[in-house]
mmCIF file of C-alpha atoms and ligand atoms in Angstrom:
data_model
loop_
_atom_site.group_PDB
_atom_site.id
_atom_site.type_symbol
_atom_site.label_atom_id
_atom_site.label_comp_id
_atom_site.label_asym_id
_atom_site.label_seq_id
_atom_site.Cartn_x
_atom_site.Cartn_y
_atom_site.Cartn_z
ATOM 1 C CA MET Z 376 -20.178 -10.642 6.631
ATOM 2 C CA ALA Z 377 -18.177 -8.976 10.444
ATOM 3 C CA GLU Z 378 -19.493 -5.914 11.768
ATOM 4 C CA SER Z 379 -17.263 -2.832 9.974
ATOM 5 C CA VAL Z 380 -15.971 -0.646 12.217
ATOM 6 C CA GLN Z 381 -18.310 2.059 10.754
ATOM 7 C CA GLU Z 382 -21.168 0.175 12.617
ATOM 8 C CA LEU Z 383 -19.772 -0.473 15.760
ATOM 9 C CA LEU Z 384 -19.256 3.057 16.185
ATOM 10 C CA ILE Z 385 -22.791 3.786 14.479
ATOM 11 C CA ASN Z 386 -24.352 1.326 17.299
ATOM 12 C CA GLY Z 387 -22.392 2.865 20.017
ATOM 13 C CA GLU Z 388 -20.803 -0.784 21.231
ATOM 14 C CA GLU Z 389 -17.935 -0.871 23.811
ATOM 15 C CA LEU Z 390 -14.423 -0.910 22.571
ATOM 16 C CA PRO Z 391 -14.187 -4.941 22.212
ATOM 17 C CA GLU Z 392 -11.870 -6.989 22.970
ATOM 18 C CA LYS Z 393 -10.717 -8.181 19.660
ATOM 19 C CA TYR Z 394 -9.496 -4.165 18.910
ATOM 20 C CA ILE Z 395 -7.153 -3.891 21.641
ATOM 21 C CA HIS Z 396 -3.180 -4.505 21.638
ATOM 22 C CA LYS Z 397 -2.541 -5.445 24.768
ATOM 23 C CA ASP Z 398 1.704 -5.700 24.974
ATOM 24 C CA GLY Z 399 1.383 -2.299 25.078
ATOM 25 C CA ASP Z 400 2.108 -2.223 20.979
ATOM 26 C CA GLY Z 401 -0.532 0.289 20.570
ATOM 27 C CA GLY Z 402 -0.107 3.328 18.673
ATOM 28 C CA VAL Z 403 1.467 6.253 19.906
ATOM 29 C CA LEU Z 404 1.087 8.869 18.057
ATOM 30 C CA ASP Z 405 4.467 11.705 19.271
ATOM 31 C CA VAL Z 406 6.885 9.736 17.280
ATOM 32 C CA PRO Z 407 9.675 11.623 15.567
ATOM 33 C CA LEU Z 408 8.505 12.454 11.741
ATOM 34 C CA MET Z 409 10.458 11.524 9.328
ATOM 35 C CA GLU Z 410 12.979 13.030 6.947
ATOM 36 C CA VAL Z 411 11.843 10.994 3.945
ATOM 37 C CA PRO Z 412 13.421 12.250 0.568
ATOM 38 C CA VAL Z 413 11.345 13.757 -2.101
ATOM 39 C CA VAL Z 414 11.718 13.152 -5.262
ATOM 40 C CA ASP Z 415 10.855 15.217 -8.298
ATOM 41 C CA LEU Z 416 9.681 11.938 -10.510
ATOM 42 C CA SER Z 417 9.606 14.861 -13.365
ATOM 43 C CA LEU Z 418 13.898 14.641 -13.462
ATOM 44 C CA LEU Z 419 13.958 10.992 -13.194
ATOM 45 C CA ALA Z 420 11.547 10.234 -16.474
ATOM 46 C CA SER Z 421 13.895 12.471 -18.988
ATOM 47 C CA SER Z 422 16.299 10.901 -20.785
ATOM 48 C CA LEU Z 423 19.095 13.349 -19.259
ATOM 49 C CA THR Z 424 18.147 11.976 -16.114
ATOM 50 C CA SER Z 425 19.635 13.908 -13.444
ATOM 51 C CA ARG Z 426 22.718 12.188 -11.035
ATOM 52 C CA GLU Z 427 22.124 13.818 -8.641
ATOM 53 C CA GLU Z 428 17.852 12.952 -8.355
ATOM 54 C CA LEU Z 429 19.031 9.047 -9.201
ATOM 55 C CA GLU Z 430 21.565 9.106 -6.089
ATOM 56 C CA LYS Z 431 18.444 10.627 -3.712
ATOM 57 C CA LEU Z 432 16.646 7.777 -5.126
ATOM 58 C CA ARG Z 433 18.854 5.255 -4.418
ATOM 59 C CA SER Z 434 18.972 6.326 -0.942
ATOM 60 C CA ALA Z 435 16.246 7.274 0.106
ATOM 61 C CA LEU Z 436 15.088 3.296 -1.056
ATOM 62 C CA SER Z 437 18.534 1.917 0.735
ATOM 63 C CA SER Z 438 17.803 4.297 4.291
ATOM 64 C CA TRP Z 439 13.709 3.929 4.293
ATOM 65 C CA GLY Z 440 12.695 2.258 1.712
ATOM 66 C CA CYS Z 441 10.472 4.385 0.733
ATOM 67 C CA PHE Z 442 10.138 8.582 -0.727
ATOM 68 C CA GLN Z 443 8.144 11.721 -1.152
ATOM 69 C CA ALA Z 444 7.240 11.478 -5.385
ATOM 70 C CA ILE Z 445 6.408 15.077 -6.199
ATOM 71 C CA ASN Z 446 5.741 16.409 -10.223
ATOM 72 C CA HIS Z 447 4.685 12.652 -10.834
ATOM 73 C CA GLY Z 448 1.835 13.861 -13.598
ATOM 74 C CA ILE Z 449 -0.838 13.748 -12.029
ATOM 75 C CA THR Z 450 -2.249 17.743 -11.501
ATOM 76 C CA SER Z 451 -3.123 18.254 -6.912
ATOM 77 C CA SER Z 452 -6.876 19.276 -8.438
ATOM 78 C CA PHE Z 453 -7.164 15.590 -9.658
ATOM 79 C CA LEU Z 454 -5.769 13.742 -6.790
ATOM 80 C CA ASP Z 455 -7.974 15.872 -4.562
ATOM 81 C CA LYS Z 456 -11.668 14.019 -6.447
ATOM 82 C CA VAL Z 457 -10.099 10.881 -6.094
ATOM 83 C CA ARG Z 458 -9.403 11.857 -2.233
ATOM 84 C CA GLU Z 459 -13.439 13.330 -2.298
ATOM 85 C CA VAL Z 460 -14.694 9.838 -4.045
ATOM 86 C CA THR Z 461 -13.337 8.223 -1.312
ATOM 87 C CA LYS Z 462 -14.711 10.075 1.945
ATOM 88 C CA GLN Z 463 -18.189 9.971 -0.497
ATOM 89 C CA PHE Z 464 -18.221 6.280 -0.315
ATOM 90 C CA PHE Z 465 -17.499 5.624 3.024
ATOM 91 C CA ALA Z 466 -20.408 8.918 3.954
ATOM 92 C CA LEU Z 467 -22.865 6.460 2.620
ATOM 93 C CA PRO Z 468 -25.385 4.805 4.202
ATOM 94 C CA VAL Z 469 -24.180 1.047 5.323
ATOM 95 C CA GLY Z 470 -26.618 -0.491 3.407
ATOM 96 C CA GLU Z 471 -25.773 1.063 0.528
ATOM 97 C CA LYS Z 472 -21.646 0.273 1.008
ATOM 98 C CA GLN Z 473 -23.109 -3.621 1.531
ATOM 99 C CA LYS Z 474 -24.028 -3.948 -1.837
ATOM 100 C CA TYR Z 475 -20.439 -4.034 -2.370
ATOM 101 C CA SER Z 476 -19.363 -6.061 0.328
ATOM 102 C CA ARG Z 477 -16.469 -8.711 0.292
ATOM 103 C CA GLU Z 478 -18.063 -12.470 -0.025
ATOM 104 C CA VAL Z 479 -16.623 -15.126 2.666
ATOM 105 C CA ASP Z 480 -12.969 -15.825 2.154
ATOM 106 C CA GLU Z 481 -12.593 -13.636 -0.514
ATOM 107 C CA ILE Z 482 -10.033 -10.721 -0.549
ATOM 108 C CA GLU Z 483 -12.336 -8.188 -3.329
ATOM 109 C CA GLY Z 484 -15.207 -5.930 -2.116
ATOM 110 C CA TYR Z 485 -15.927 -4.011 0.979
ATOM 111 C CA GLY Z 486 -15.440 -5.470 4.117
ATOM 112 C CA ASN Z 487 -13.001 -4.584 7.367
ATOM 113 C CA ASP Z 488 -10.070 -5.963 8.269
ATOM 114 C CA MET Z 489 -10.041 -9.500 7.251
ATOM 115 C CA ILE Z 490 -9.951 -12.196 10.014
ATOM 116 C CA LEU Z 491 -7.195 -14.662 9.224
ATOM 117 C CA SER Z 492 -7.135 -16.501 12.659
ATOM 118 C CA ALA Z 493 -9.030 -16.657 15.540
ATOM 119 C CA GLN Z 494 -5.613 -14.815 17.483
ATOM 120 C CA GLN Z 495 -5.990 -12.134 15.386
ATOM 121 C CA ILE Z 496 -5.990 -8.558 16.757
ATOM 122 C CA LEU Z 497 -8.579 -6.242 14.261
ATOM 123 C CA ASP Z 498 -7.719 -2.621 12.493
ATOM 124 C CA TRP Z 499 -9.221 -0.397 12.869
ATOM 125 C CA SER Z 500 -10.451 0.357 9.489
ATOM 126 C CA ASP Z 501 -13.479 -0.178 6.889
ATOM 127 C CA ARG Z 502 -11.666 -0.368 3.009
ATOM 128 C CA LEU Z 503 -12.696 -1.845 0.042
ATOM 129 C CA TYR Z 504 -10.532 -3.835 -1.851
ATOM 130 C CA LEU Z 505 -10.679 -4.249 -6.423
ATOM 131 C CA THR Z 506 -8.803 -5.665 -8.766
ATOM 132 C CA VAL Z 507 -7.718 -3.031 -11.562
ATOM 133 C CA ASN Z 508 -5.678 -4.665 -13.915
ATOM 134 C CA PRO Z 509 -5.788 -6.701 -16.050
ATOM 135 C CA GLU Z 510 -8.735 -5.008 -17.018
ATOM 136 C CA ASP Z 511 -10.562 -7.848 -17.570
ATOM 137 C CA GLN Z 512 -9.836 -9.078 -14.554
ATOM 138 C CA ARG Z 513 -12.100 -5.947 -12.965
ATOM 139 C CA ARG Z 514 -15.095 -7.468 -10.993
ATOM 140 C CA LEU Z 515 -17.676 -4.340 -11.554
ATOM 141 C CA LYS Z 516 -19.859 -6.120 -8.473
ATOM 142 C CA PHE Z 517 -17.601 -4.571 -6.443
ATOM 143 C CA TRP Z 518 -16.917 -1.453 -8.166
ATOM 144 C CA PRO Z 519 -19.242 1.862 -6.677
ATOM 145 C CA GLU Z 520 -21.761 2.883 -8.715
ATOM 146 C CA ILE Z 521 -22.578 5.556 -6.565
ATOM 147 C CA PRO Z 522 -20.685 7.788 -6.066
ATOM 148 C CA GLN Z 523 -21.084 8.364 -9.749
ATOM 149 C CA ASP Z 524 -17.628 9.709 -11.008
ATOM 150 C CA PHE Z 525 -16.209 6.978 -9.162
ATOM 151 C CA ARG Z 526 -15.692 4.221 -11.464
ATOM 152 C CA ASP Z 527 -14.153 6.382 -13.838
ATOM 153 C CA LEU Z 528 -11.622 8.633 -11.528
ATOM 154 C CA LEU Z 529 -10.654 5.154 -10.620
ATOM 155 C CA HIS Z 530 -9.608 4.274 -14.616
ATOM 156 C CA ASP Z 531 -8.004 7.554 -14.891
ATOM 157 C CA TYR Z 532 -6.409 7.387 -11.562
ATOM 158 C CA THR Z 533 -4.743 4.119 -11.760
ATOM 159 C CA PHE Z 534 -3.753 4.641 -15.881
ATOM 160 C CA LYS Z 535 -1.509 7.604 -14.477
ATOM 161 C CA ILE Z 536 -0.101 5.276 -11.556
ATOM 162 C CA LYS Z 537 0.737 2.715 -14.346
ATOM 163 C CA MET Z 538 3.111 5.587 -15.772
ATOM 164 C CA ILE Z 539 3.836 6.166 -12.842
ATOM 165 C CA ASN Z 540 5.510 2.669 -11.926
ATOM 166 C CA GLU Z 541 7.573 2.414 -15.144
ATOM 167 C CA VAL Z 542 8.861 5.615 -13.869
ATOM 168 C CA VAL Z 543 10.345 4.648 -10.513
ATOM 169 C CA LEU Z 544 11.141 1.259 -11.532
ATOM 170 C CA LYS Z 545 13.015 2.111 -14.503
ATOM 171 C CA ALA Z 546 15.300 4.580 -12.184
ATOM 172 C CA MET Z 547 15.387 2.181 -9.454
ATOM 173 C CA ALA Z 548 17.101 0.093 -12.194
ATOM 174 C CA ARG Z 549 19.613 2.847 -13.249
ATOM 175 C CA SER Z 550 20.234 4.221 -9.944
ATOM 176 C CA LEU Z 551 22.083 0.712 -9.554
ATOM 177 C CA ASN Z 552 23.644 1.001 -12.788
ATOM 178 C CA LEU Z 553 21.581 -1.596 -14.267
ATOM 179 C CA GLU Z 554 19.941 -1.821 -17.375
ATOM 180 C CA ASP Z 555 16.492 -0.040 -17.052
ATOM 181 C CA ASN Z 556 14.157 -2.757 -17.738
ATOM 182 C CA CYS Z 557 15.438 -5.364 -15.213
ATOM 183 C CA PHE Z 558 12.723 -4.578 -12.846
ATOM 184 C CA LEU Z 559 10.024 -3.843 -15.044
ATOM 185 C CA ASP Z 560 10.639 -6.548 -17.610
ATOM 186 C CA GLN Z 561 10.108 -9.162 -14.184
ATOM 187 C CA TYR Z 562 6.250 -7.931 -14.151
ATOM 188 C CA GLY Z 563 5.289 -9.640 -17.031
ATOM 189 C CA LYS Z 564 2.835 -9.022 -19.382
ATOM 190 C CA ARG Z 565 -0.190 -9.190 -17.467
ATOM 191 C CA PRO Z 566 0.912 -7.361 -14.470
ATOM 192 C CA THR Z 567 -1.134 -7.419 -11.257
ATOM 193 C CA MET Z 568 -2.627 -3.392 -9.640
ATOM 194 C CA THR Z 569 -5.381 -3.374 -6.709
ATOM 195 C CA ALA Z 570 -6.585 -0.674 -5.652
ATOM 196 C CA ARG Z 571 -7.163 -0.120 -1.741
ATOM 197 C CA PHE Z 572 -9.546 2.075 -0.146
ATOM 198 C CA ASN Z 573 -8.911 2.830 3.196
ATOM 199 C CA TYR Z 574 -11.462 4.206 6.312
ATOM 200 C CA TYR Z 575 -9.652 5.177 9.949
ATOM 201 C CA PRO Z 576 -12.723 6.082 11.676
ATOM 202 C CA LYS Z 577 -12.374 8.150 15.390
ATOM 203 C CA CYS Z 578 -10.521 5.885 17.728
ATOM 204 C CA PRO Z 579 -11.655 6.347 21.326
ATOM 205 C CA ARG Z 580 -8.561 4.627 22.366
ATOM 206 C CA PRO Z 581 -5.817 5.145 19.825
ATOM 207 C CA ASP Z 582 -2.967 4.232 22.816
ATOM 208 C CA LEU Z 583 -4.967 0.688 22.303
ATOM 209 C CA VAL Z 584 -5.552 0.515 19.477
ATOM 210 C CA LEU Z 585 -4.278 0.228 15.583
ATOM 211 C CA GLY Z 586 -5.959 1.351 12.389
ATOM 212 C CA VAL Z 587 -3.952 -1.114 10.227
ATOM 213 C CA LYS Z 588 -1.200 -3.162 12.510
ATOM 214 C CA PRO Z 589 2.630 -3.593 11.431
ATOM 215 C CA HIS Z 590 3.193 -5.300 8.014
ATOM 216 C CA ALA Z 591 5.027 -4.722 4.824
ATOM 217 C CA ASP Z 592 3.391 -5.190 1.615
ATOM 218 C CA GLY Z 593 3.422 -7.967 -0.660
ATOM 219 C CA SER Z 594 3.751 -6.157 -3.829
ATOM 220 C CA ALA Z 595 6.686 -4.674 -5.966
ATOM 221 C CA ILE Z 596 6.174 -1.034 -5.158
ATOM 222 C CA THR Z 597 2.639 0.777 -3.630
ATOM 223 C CA ILE Z 598 1.809 4.594 -4.636
ATOM 224 C CA LEU Z 599 -0.116 5.484 -1.572
ATOM 225 C CA LEU Z 600 -2.460 8.771 -1.751
ATOM 226 C CA GLN Z 601 -2.802 10.374 2.003
ATOM 227 C CA ASP Z 602 -5.197 12.330 3.854
ATOM 228 C CA LYS Z 603 -4.278 15.490 3.135
ATOM 229 C CA GLU Z 604 -5.167 16.546 6.685
ATOM 230 C CA VAL Z 605 -4.622 13.935 9.099
ATOM 231 C CA GLU Z 606 -1.257 12.197 9.336
ATOM 232 C CA GLY Z 607 -1.180 8.416 10.756
ATOM 233 C CA LEU Z 608 0.978 6.343 8.414
ATOM 234 C CA GLN Z 609 4.176 5.309 10.725
ATOM 235 C CA PHE Z 610 7.263 3.180 8.879
ATOM 236 C CA GLN Z 611 9.643 1.583 10.932
ATOM 237 C CA LYS Z 612 13.624 1.854 11.235
ATOM 238 C CA ASP Z 613 15.648 0.757 13.894
ATOM 239 C CA ASN Z 614 13.519 -0.790 16.076
ATOM 240 C CA GLN Z 615 11.137 3.002 15.946
ATOM 241 C CA TRP Z 616 8.659 4.274 14.510
ATOM 242 C CA ASN Z 617 8.928 7.895 12.328
ATOM 243 C CA LYS Z 618 5.311 9.185 11.486
ATOM 244 C CA VAL Z 619 5.396 10.192 7.903
ATOM 245 C CA PRO Z 620 4.782 14.630 6.614
ATOM 246 C CA ILE Z 621 2.102 14.528 5.300
ATOM 247 C CA ILE Z 622 2.583 16.876 1.581
ATOM 248 C CA PRO Z 623 -0.917 17.238 0.417
ATOM 249 C CA GLU Z 624 0.161 17.216 -3.711
ATOM 250 C CA ALA Z 625 2.614 14.192 -3.380
ATOM 251 C CA LEU Z 626 2.466 10.157 -4.009
ATOM 252 C CA LEU Z 627 4.126 8.219 -1.173
ATOM 253 C CA ILE Z 628 6.104 5.587 -3.178
ATOM 254 C CA ASN Z 629 7.287 2.427 -0.826
ATOM 255 C CA VAL Z 630 8.592 -0.774 -2.371
ATOM 256 C CA GLY Z 631 7.036 -3.961 -1.438
ATOM 257 C CA ASP Z 632 8.579 -7.924 -0.540
ATOM 258 C CA GLN Z 633 8.751 -8.218 -4.383
ATOM 259 C CA VAL Z 634 11.131 -5.661 -5.179
ATOM 260 C CA GLU Z 635 13.235 -6.458 -2.498
ATOM 261 C CA ILE Z 636 13.418 -9.697 -4.001
ATOM 262 C CA MET Z 637 14.601 -8.636 -7.020
ATOM 263 C CA SER Z 638 17.191 -6.192 -5.816
ATOM 264 C CA ASN Z 639 18.245 -8.986 -3.674
ATOM 265 C CA GLY Z 640 17.242 -7.426 -0.661
ATOM 266 C CA ILE Z 641 19.087 -3.995 -1.688
ATOM 267 C CA PHE Z 642 16.141 -2.020 -0.805
ATOM 268 C CA GLU Z 643 14.199 -4.161 1.755
ATOM 269 C CA SER Z 644 10.757 -4.114 2.063
ATOM 270 C CA PRO Z 645 10.086 -1.696 4.893
ATOM 271 C CA VAL Z 646 7.329 -2.472 8.058
ATOM 272 C CA HIS Z 647 4.940 0.099 8.520
ATOM 273 C CA ARG Z 648 1.587 0.879 10.388
ATOM 274 C CA VAL Z 649 -1.241 3.139 10.964
ATOM 275 C CA VAL Z 650 -2.003 5.252 13.526
ATOM 276 C CA THR Z 651 -6.188 6.010 14.891
ATOM 277 C CA ASN Z 652 -6.927 9.365 15.583
ATOM 278 C CA SER Z 653 -10.253 10.482 18.110
ATOM 279 C CA GLU Z 654 -10.885 13.891 16.717
ATOM 280 C CA ARG Z 655 -10.350 13.063 13.641
ATOM 281 C CA GLU Z 656 -11.043 10.446 10.972
ATOM 282 C CA ARG Z 657 -8.426 9.256 8.167
ATOM 283 C CA ILE Z 658 -8.774 8.419 4.281
ATOM 284 C CA SER Z 659 -5.950 7.110 1.931
ATOM 285 C CA LEU Z 660 -5.641 4.717 -0.960
ATOM 286 C CA ALA Z 661 -3.058 2.387 -1.843
ATOM 287 C CA VAL Z 662 -2.439 1.088 -4.842
ATOM 288 C CA PHE Z 663 -0.461 -1.825 -5.535
ATOM 289 C CA CYS Z 664 1.631 -3.093 -8.437
ATOM 290 C CA ILE Z 665 1.927 -7.053 -8.784
ATOM 291 C CA PRO Z 666 4.232 -9.038 -11.058
ATOM 292 C CA GLU Z 667 1.895 -11.005 -13.610
ATOM 293 C CA PRO Z 668 1.597 -14.119 -10.574
ATOM 294 C CA GLU Z 669 2.811 -17.013 -12.847
ATOM 295 C CA LYS Z 670 5.627 -14.975 -13.539
ATOM 296 C CA GLU Z 671 8.480 -16.299 -11.393
ATOM 297 C CA ILE Z 672 10.537 -13.056 -9.942
ATOM 298 C CA GLN Z 673 14.217 -13.824 -8.113
ATOM 299 C CA PRO Z 674 17.157 -11.430 -8.149
ATOM 300 C CA VAL Z 675 18.314 -9.449 -10.479
ATOM 301 C CA ASP Z 676 21.975 -11.035 -11.904
ATOM 302 C CA GLY Z 677 23.528 -8.473 -11.991
ATOM 303 C CA LEU Z 678 23.114 -7.129 -7.786
ATOM 304 C CA VAL Z 679 24.236 -10.860 -6.957
ATOM 305 C CA ASN Z 680 28.255 -11.859 -6.990
ATOM 306 C CA LYS Z 681 30.552 -12.529 -4.434
ATOM 307 C CA SER Z 682 30.662 -10.255 -2.065
ATOM 308 C CA ARG Z 683 26.770 -9.874 -2.102
ATOM 309 C CA PRO Z 684 25.766 -13.758 -2.595
ATOM 310 C CA ARG Z 685 22.267 -14.166 -3.409
ATOM 311 C CA LEU Z 686 19.722 -13.785 -1.070
ATOM 312 C CA TYR Z 687 16.802 -15.216 -1.959
ATOM 313 C CA LYS Z 688 15.040 -17.892 -4.209
ATOM 314 C CA LYS Z 689 13.117 -17.703 -7.471
ATOM 315 C CA VAL Z 690 8.929 -17.199 -6.315
ATOM 316 C CA LYS Z 691 5.691 -16.769 -8.872
ATOM 317 C CA ASN Z 692 3.063 -16.001 -6.835
ATOM 318 C CA TYR Z 693 4.377 -14.281 -4.311
ATOM 319 C CA VAL Z 694 0.872 -12.840 -3.571
ATOM 320 C CA ASP Z 695 -0.398 -15.763 -2.190
ATOM 321 C CA ILE Z 696 2.555 -16.930 -0.323
ATOM 322 C CA TYR Z 697 2.284 -13.553 1.227
ATOM 323 C CA PHE Z 698 -1.385 -14.671 2.541
ATOM 324 C CA GLN Z 699 -0.540 -17.830 3.474
ATOM 325 C CA ASN Z 700 2.398 -16.521 6.159
ATOM 326 C CA TYR Z 701 0.788 -13.391 7.178
ATOM 327 C CA GLN Z 702 -2.227 -15.883 8.105
ATOM 328 C CA GLN Z 703 0.259 -17.260 10.652
ATOM 329 C CA GLY Z 704 1.611 -14.346 12.049
ATOM 330 C CA LYS Z 705 5.068 -14.618 9.707
ATOM 331 C CA ARG Z 706 6.356 -12.335 7.575
ATOM 332 C CA PRO Z 707 5.929 -13.488 4.048
ATOM 333 C CA ILE Z 708 9.131 -12.291 2.861
ATOM 334 C CA ASP Z 709 11.731 -14.751 5.562
ATOM 335 C CA ALA Z 710 9.275 -18.006 2.801
ATOM 336 C CA ALA Z 711 11.772 -15.846 -0.147
ATOM 337 C CA LYS Z 712 15.048 -16.096 1.758
ATOM 338 C CA ILE Z 713 17.388 -18.541 1.114
HETATM 339 O O1 AKG J 1021 -3.317 4.529 5.463
HETATM 340 C C1 AKG J 1021 -2.103 4.242 4.910
HETATM 341 O O2 AKG J 1021 -1.813 5.687 4.996
HETATM 342 C C2 AKG J 1021 -1.122 3.084 4.423
HETATM 343 C C3 AKG J 1021 -2.577 1.733 4.331
HETATM 344 C C4 AKG J 1021 -1.539 0.697 4.057
HETATM 345 O O3 AKG J 1021 -0.210 0.503 4.766
HETATM 346 C C5 AKG J 1021 -1.581 -0.896 3.095
HETATM 347 O O4 AKG J 1021 -3.458 0.361 2.904
HETATM 348 O O5 AKG J 1021 -0.540 -1.312 2.742
HETATM 349 FE FE1 FE2 J 1022 0.559 -0.983 3.742
#
């Protein structure tokens, strides 16, 4: 397996070429702060959903493709515990983490940026990628045994995230005056949920290196727990990068390509990246909520009409399509466009 970013630092190596963005497209930390709407999920979950909150959600998703969710039902102390085990895992000795190493040509497990092509510029991050749902697809050999409460916490955390996914997908439908379950039904009976723990070590040259290259997610929605203190995530809008402020108790929720398809492009999957930092390391945990691979997804009927023709094909197994295209340096969503 390729060397993790952490090992590269421990070994005191010079910054390898393969991390450097030579076209001047490295990270810029000093970009405008995003005025991303804060949506109160407790107001969306009740049967008396406030129209105002729904409108906030709709407008956030149509303009940014993301929002900060508060009152989502997970306590701040629980979020802190999840952040804490994430830090503890990445702080383990390299040899301990390697017990969970990703295997060749696989996605799951511990490792650095996956090398999909020879020209690829690598991300300055180490990660642990795990399938959480369906439960019978969990591969426990990749689930850390240390820290001791890691597995239980991930189980409990993602159980709560599942509820949030449902609340958000229903509210998204309602915000467009559609039937509550029209998006959720497209997830099928056995939806996938994967968790990606990200660790961004300090980087000597944030101006030349990115924590994560610009990309949009292949999920339906992604629910992100950000580092409580260190910024780094940026979203692109009108060709300008904007940084996401930290709200410690909030979860950042963005739509992925599959909601872009289901919503017939009304909610666009936003391009985002992570910049590095020379002073502080950063962690995050992204949970990807994904329809069942064999379930076909497509724009919902209510969003296709004369003035808004159907923009996307019917697709299934979008995550595979995503990786095939990503590998070739293409924007995966283009493969689903008519
Ligand atoms: O670390 C972050 O803030 C975001 C990571 C991300 O975009 C991803 O894992 O897809
Ligand atoms: Fe992402």
